[in-house]
Amino acid sequence: MADVVEQILEKSLSSLQDLVARRLLSSAEVKLLVETRRQFEYKLQRRAARKADYLKYVEYELKVDALRRLRKQRLGLKKSTVSDA
């Protein structure tokens, strides 16, 4: 189970690096984001994942995306990159 979770987290590495490079998130925020995602992924990988776990994860990711969009707008960034996908 741990291998699956780590592979999932590694897939998002390039977009997280992009967010730091574009100064949309700090390194500390990315560490917190990765740890939170890890906790959610472990909940989803267990034998009996609950619907509520999926919903909480989606809500969390929507909030992260809203924060990213807000900061991008505040900084006046228009160019689309890896983290915009």
Short mmCIF file of N, CA and C in Angstrom, two decimals:
data_model
loop_
_atom_site.label_atom_id
_atom_site.label_comp_id
_atom_site.label_asym_id
_atom_site.label_seq_id
_atom_site.Cartn_x
_atom_site.Cartn_y
_atom_site.Cartn_z
N MET A 1 0.82 -1.19 0.00
CA MET A 1 0.00 0.00 0.00
C MET A 1 0.87 1.26 0.00
N ALA A 2 1.96 1.24 0.76
CA ALA A 2 2.83 2.41 0.84
C ALA A 2 3.45 2.73 -0.52
N ASP A 3 3.80 1.69 -1.27
CA ASP A 3 4.39 1.91 -2.59
C ASP A 3 3.42 2.62 -3.53
N VAL A 4 2.17 2.22 -3.47
CA VAL A 4 1.14 2.82 -4.33
C VAL A 4 0.97 4.29 -3.98
N VAL A 5 0.90 4.58 -2.69
CA VAL A 5 0.72 5.97 -2.25
C VAL A 5 1.91 6.83 -2.68
N GLU A 6 3.11 6.32 -2.50
CA GLU A 6 4.30 7.09 -2.88
C GLU A 6 4.36 7.32 -4.39
N GLN A 7 3.94 6.34 -5.18
CA GLN A 7 3.91 6.53 -6.64
C GLN A 7 2.91 7.62 -7.03
N ILE A 8 1.77 7.63 -6.38
CA ILE A 8 0.77 8.66 -6.65
C ILE A 8 1.32 10.04 -6.32
N LEU A 9 1.99 10.15 -5.18
CA LEU A 9 2.55 11.44 -4.77
C LEU A 9 3.68 11.88 -5.69
N GLU A 10 4.48 10.94 -6.16
CA GLU A 10 5.58 11.27 -7.07
C GLU A 10 5.08 11.83 -8.39
N LYS A 11 3.90 11.40 -8.82
CA LYS A 11 3.34 11.90 -10.08
C LYS A 11 3.06 13.40 -10.01
N SER A 12 2.79 13.92 -8.82
CA SER A 12 2.48 15.34 -8.69
C SER A 12 3.71 16.20 -8.42
N LEU A 13 4.87 15.59 -8.37
CA LEU A 13 6.09 16.29 -8.02
C LEU A 13 6.40 17.45 -8.97
N SER A 14 6.29 17.25 -10.26
CA SER A 14 6.64 18.32 -11.21
C SER A 14 5.72 19.53 -11.07
N SER A 15 4.44 19.30 -10.85
CA SER A 15 3.53 20.43 -10.68
C SER A 15 3.80 21.17 -9.37
N LEU A 16 4.19 20.45 -8.33
CA LEU A 16 4.50 21.10 -7.06
C LEU A 16 5.78 21.93 -7.18
N GLN A 17 6.77 21.39 -7.89
CA GLN A 17 8.00 22.15 -8.12
C GLN A 17 7.71 23.42 -8.92
N ASP A 18 6.80 23.32 -9.85
CA ASP A 18 6.40 24.47 -10.65
C ASP A 18 5.73 25.53 -9.78
N LEU A 19 4.89 25.11 -8.86
CA LEU A 19 4.22 26.06 -7.97
C LEU A 19 5.23 26.81 -7.10
N VAL A 20 6.26 26.13 -6.65
CA VAL A 20 7.28 26.78 -5.85
C VAL A 20 8.11 27.73 -6.72
N ALA A 21 8.47 27.28 -7.91
CA ALA A 21 9.26 28.11 -8.82
C ALA A 21 8.52 29.38 -9.22
N ARG A 22 7.22 29.28 -9.35
CA ARG A 22 6.41 30.45 -9.73
C ARG A 22 5.99 31.27 -8.52
N ARG A 23 6.42 30.84 -7.33
CA ARG A 23 6.14 31.52 -6.06
C ARG A 23 4.66 31.58 -5.72
N LEU A 24 3.93 30.57 -6.16
CA LEU A 24 2.52 30.47 -5.80
C LEU A 24 2.35 29.76 -4.46
N LEU A 25 3.30 28.91 -4.12
CA LEU A 25 3.33 28.23 -2.83
C LEU A 25 4.76 28.25 -2.31
N SER A 26 4.88 28.30 -0.99
CA SER A 26 6.21 28.23 -0.38
C SER A 26 6.60 26.77 -0.19
N SER A 27 7.85 26.53 0.11
CA SER A 27 8.31 25.17 0.36
C SER A 27 7.59 24.55 1.55
N ALA A 28 7.35 25.35 2.58
CA ALA A 28 6.64 24.85 3.76
C ALA A 28 5.20 24.47 3.41
N GLU A 29 4.56 25.27 2.56
CA GLU A 29 3.19 24.96 2.14
C GLU A 29 3.16 23.67 1.32
N VAL A 30 4.16 23.47 0.49
CA VAL A 30 4.22 22.25 -0.33
C VAL A 30 4.41 21.03 0.57
N LYS A 31 5.26 21.15 1.59
CA LYS A 31 5.45 20.04 2.51
C LYS A 31 4.14 19.67 3.21
N LEU A 32 3.40 20.68 3.63
CA LEU A 32 2.11 20.45 4.27
C LEU A 32 1.12 19.83 3.28
N LEU A 33 1.14 20.31 2.06
CA LEU A 33 0.27 19.79 1.01
C LEU A 33 0.56 18.31 0.74
N VAL A 34 1.83 17.96 0.64
CA VAL A 34 2.22 16.57 0.39
C VAL A 34 1.80 15.68 1.56
N GLU A 35 2.01 16.14 2.77
CA GLU A 35 1.64 15.34 3.93
C GLU A 35 0.12 15.14 4.01
N THR A 36 -0.63 16.17 3.70
CA THR A 36 -2.09 16.05 3.70
C THR A 36 -2.55 15.10 2.61
N ARG A 37 -1.96 15.23 1.43
CA ARG A 37 -2.30 14.31 0.34
C ARG A 37 -1.96 12.87 0.70
N ARG A 38 -0.82 12.69 1.37
CA ARG A 38 -0.41 11.35 1.79
C ARG A 38 -1.46 10.74 2.73
N GLN A 39 -1.93 11.53 3.67
CA GLN A 39 -2.95 11.05 4.61
C GLN A 39 -4.23 10.66 3.87
N PHE A 40 -4.65 11.50 2.94
CA PHE A 40 -5.86 11.19 2.16
C PHE A 40 -5.66 9.93 1.33
N GLU A 41 -4.51 9.81 0.69
CA GLU A 41 -4.25 8.64 -0.16
C GLU A 41 -4.25 7.34 0.65
N TYR A 42 -3.69 7.39 1.84
CA TYR A 42 -3.72 6.19 2.69
C TYR A 42 -5.15 5.82 3.04
N LYS A 43 -5.97 6.82 3.31
CA LYS A 43 -7.38 6.54 3.61
C LYS A 43 -8.08 5.90 2.41
N LEU A 44 -7.74 6.36 1.22
CA LEU A 44 -8.39 5.83 0.02
C LEU A 44 -7.86 4.45 -0.37
N GLN A 45 -6.65 4.12 0.05
CA GLN A 45 -6.06 2.83 -0.31
C GLN A 45 -6.45 1.69 0.64
N ARG A 46 -7.04 2.04 1.76
CA ARG A 46 -7.41 0.97 2.69
C ARG A 46 -8.53 0.12 2.09
N ARG A 47 -8.76 -0.99 2.69
CA ARG A 47 -9.71 -1.97 2.17
C ARG A 47 -11.11 -1.40 1.94
N ALA A 48 -11.60 -0.65 2.88
CA ALA A 48 -12.97 -0.14 2.80
C ALA A 48 -12.95 1.39 2.80
N ALA A 49 -12.54 1.97 1.68
CA ALA A 49 -12.55 3.43 1.57
C ALA A 49 -14.00 3.91 1.60
N ARG A 50 -14.21 4.99 2.31
CA ARG A 50 -15.57 5.50 2.45
C ARG A 50 -15.81 6.66 1.48
N LYS A 51 -17.05 6.84 1.15
CA LYS A 51 -17.44 7.92 0.26
C LYS A 51 -17.03 9.27 0.86
N ALA A 52 -17.16 9.40 2.16
CA ALA A 52 -16.81 10.65 2.84
C ALA A 52 -15.32 10.97 2.67
N ASP A 53 -14.47 9.94 2.64
CA ASP A 53 -13.03 10.16 2.44
C ASP A 53 -12.77 10.78 1.07
N TYR A 54 -13.44 10.25 0.06
CA TYR A 54 -13.30 10.80 -1.30
C TYR A 54 -13.78 12.24 -1.35
N LEU A 55 -14.92 12.50 -0.74
CA LEU A 55 -15.49 13.85 -0.77
C LEU A 55 -14.59 14.86 -0.06
N LYS A 56 -14.02 14.47 1.07
CA LYS A 56 -13.12 15.38 1.80
C LYS A 56 -11.86 15.66 0.98
N TYR A 57 -11.36 14.65 0.31
CA TYR A 57 -10.17 14.82 -0.52
C TYR A 57 -10.46 15.78 -1.69
N VAL A 58 -11.58 15.59 -2.32
CA VAL A 58 -11.96 16.46 -3.43
C VAL A 58 -12.14 17.90 -2.94
N GLU A 59 -12.80 18.08 -1.81
CA GLU A 59 -12.99 19.42 -1.25
C GLU A 59 -11.64 20.08 -0.95
N TYR A 60 -10.72 19.30 -0.40
CA TYR A 60 -9.39 19.82 -0.09
C TYR A 60 -8.67 20.26 -1.37
N GLU A 61 -8.70 19.42 -2.39
CA GLU A 61 -8.02 19.76 -3.64
C GLU A 61 -8.67 20.97 -4.32
N LEU A 62 -9.97 21.12 -4.21
CA LEU A 62 -10.64 22.30 -4.76
C LEU A 62 -10.19 23.57 -4.04
N LYS A 63 -10.01 23.48 -2.73
CA LYS A 63 -9.52 24.63 -1.97
C LYS A 63 -8.09 24.98 -2.36
N VAL A 64 -7.26 23.97 -2.55
CA VAL A 64 -5.88 24.21 -2.98
C VAL A 64 -5.86 24.87 -4.35
N ASP A 65 -6.71 24.39 -5.25
CA ASP A 65 -6.76 24.97 -6.60
C ASP A 65 -7.27 26.41 -6.56
N ALA A 66 -8.25 26.68 -5.71
CA ALA A 66 -8.76 28.05 -5.58
C ALA A 66 -7.66 28.98 -5.05
N LEU A 67 -6.88 28.51 -4.09
CA LEU A 67 -5.76 29.29 -3.56
C LEU A 67 -4.73 29.55 -4.65
N ARG A 68 -4.43 28.52 -5.44
CA ARG A 68 -3.46 28.67 -6.54
C ARG A 68 -3.94 29.71 -7.53
N ARG A 69 -5.22 29.63 -7.91
CA ARG A 69 -5.77 30.60 -8.87
C ARG A 69 -5.75 32.02 -8.31
N LEU A 70 -6.09 32.17 -7.03
CA LEU A 70 -6.08 33.48 -6.39
C LEU A 70 -4.69 34.09 -6.39
N ARG A 71 -3.71 33.30 -6.00
CA ARG A 71 -2.33 33.81 -5.96
C ARG A 71 -1.81 34.09 -7.36
N LYS A 72 -2.18 33.28 -8.31
CA LYS A 72 -1.76 33.51 -9.70
C LYS A 72 -2.34 34.83 -10.20
N GLN A 73 -3.59 35.07 -9.88
CA GLN A 73 -4.24 36.32 -10.30
C GLN A 73 -3.60 37.51 -9.60
N ARG A 74 -3.32 37.37 -8.31
CA ARG A 74 -2.72 38.46 -7.54
C ARG A 74 -1.33 38.82 -8.07
N LEU A 75 -0.58 37.80 -8.51
CA LEU A 75 0.76 38.05 -9.05
C LEU A 75 0.74 38.47 -10.51
N GLY A 76 -0.43 38.38 -11.14
CA GLY A 76 -0.55 38.78 -12.53
C GLY A 76 0.04 37.80 -13.51
N LEU A 77 0.11 36.53 -13.13
CA LEU A 77 0.66 35.50 -14.02
C LEU A 77 -0.42 35.04 -14.99
N LYS A 78 -0.08 34.98 -16.25
CA LYS A 78 -1.05 34.57 -17.25
C LYS A 78 -0.65 33.30 -17.98
N LYS A 79 0.63 33.02 -18.02
CA LYS A 79 1.13 31.88 -18.76
C LYS A 79 0.70 30.57 -18.10
N SER A 80 0.18 29.65 -18.89
CA SER A 80 -0.20 28.34 -18.37
C SER A 80 1.02 27.43 -18.33
N THR A 81 1.13 26.69 -17.24
CA THR A 81 2.25 25.75 -17.09
C THR A 81 1.74 24.44 -16.53
N VAL A 82 2.64 23.59 -16.12
CA VAL A 82 2.33 22.26 -15.61
C VAL A 82 1.33 22.32 -14.46
N SER A 83 1.46 23.28 -13.56
CA SER A 83 0.60 23.34 -12.38
C SER A 83 -0.82 23.81 -12.71
N ASP A 84 -1.06 24.27 -13.92
CA ASP A 84 -2.40 24.72 -14.30
C ASP A 84 -3.29 23.59 -14.80
N ALA A 85 -2.71 22.45 -15.07
CA ALA A 85 -3.46 21.34 -15.64
C ALA A 85 -4.39 20.70 -14.64
#
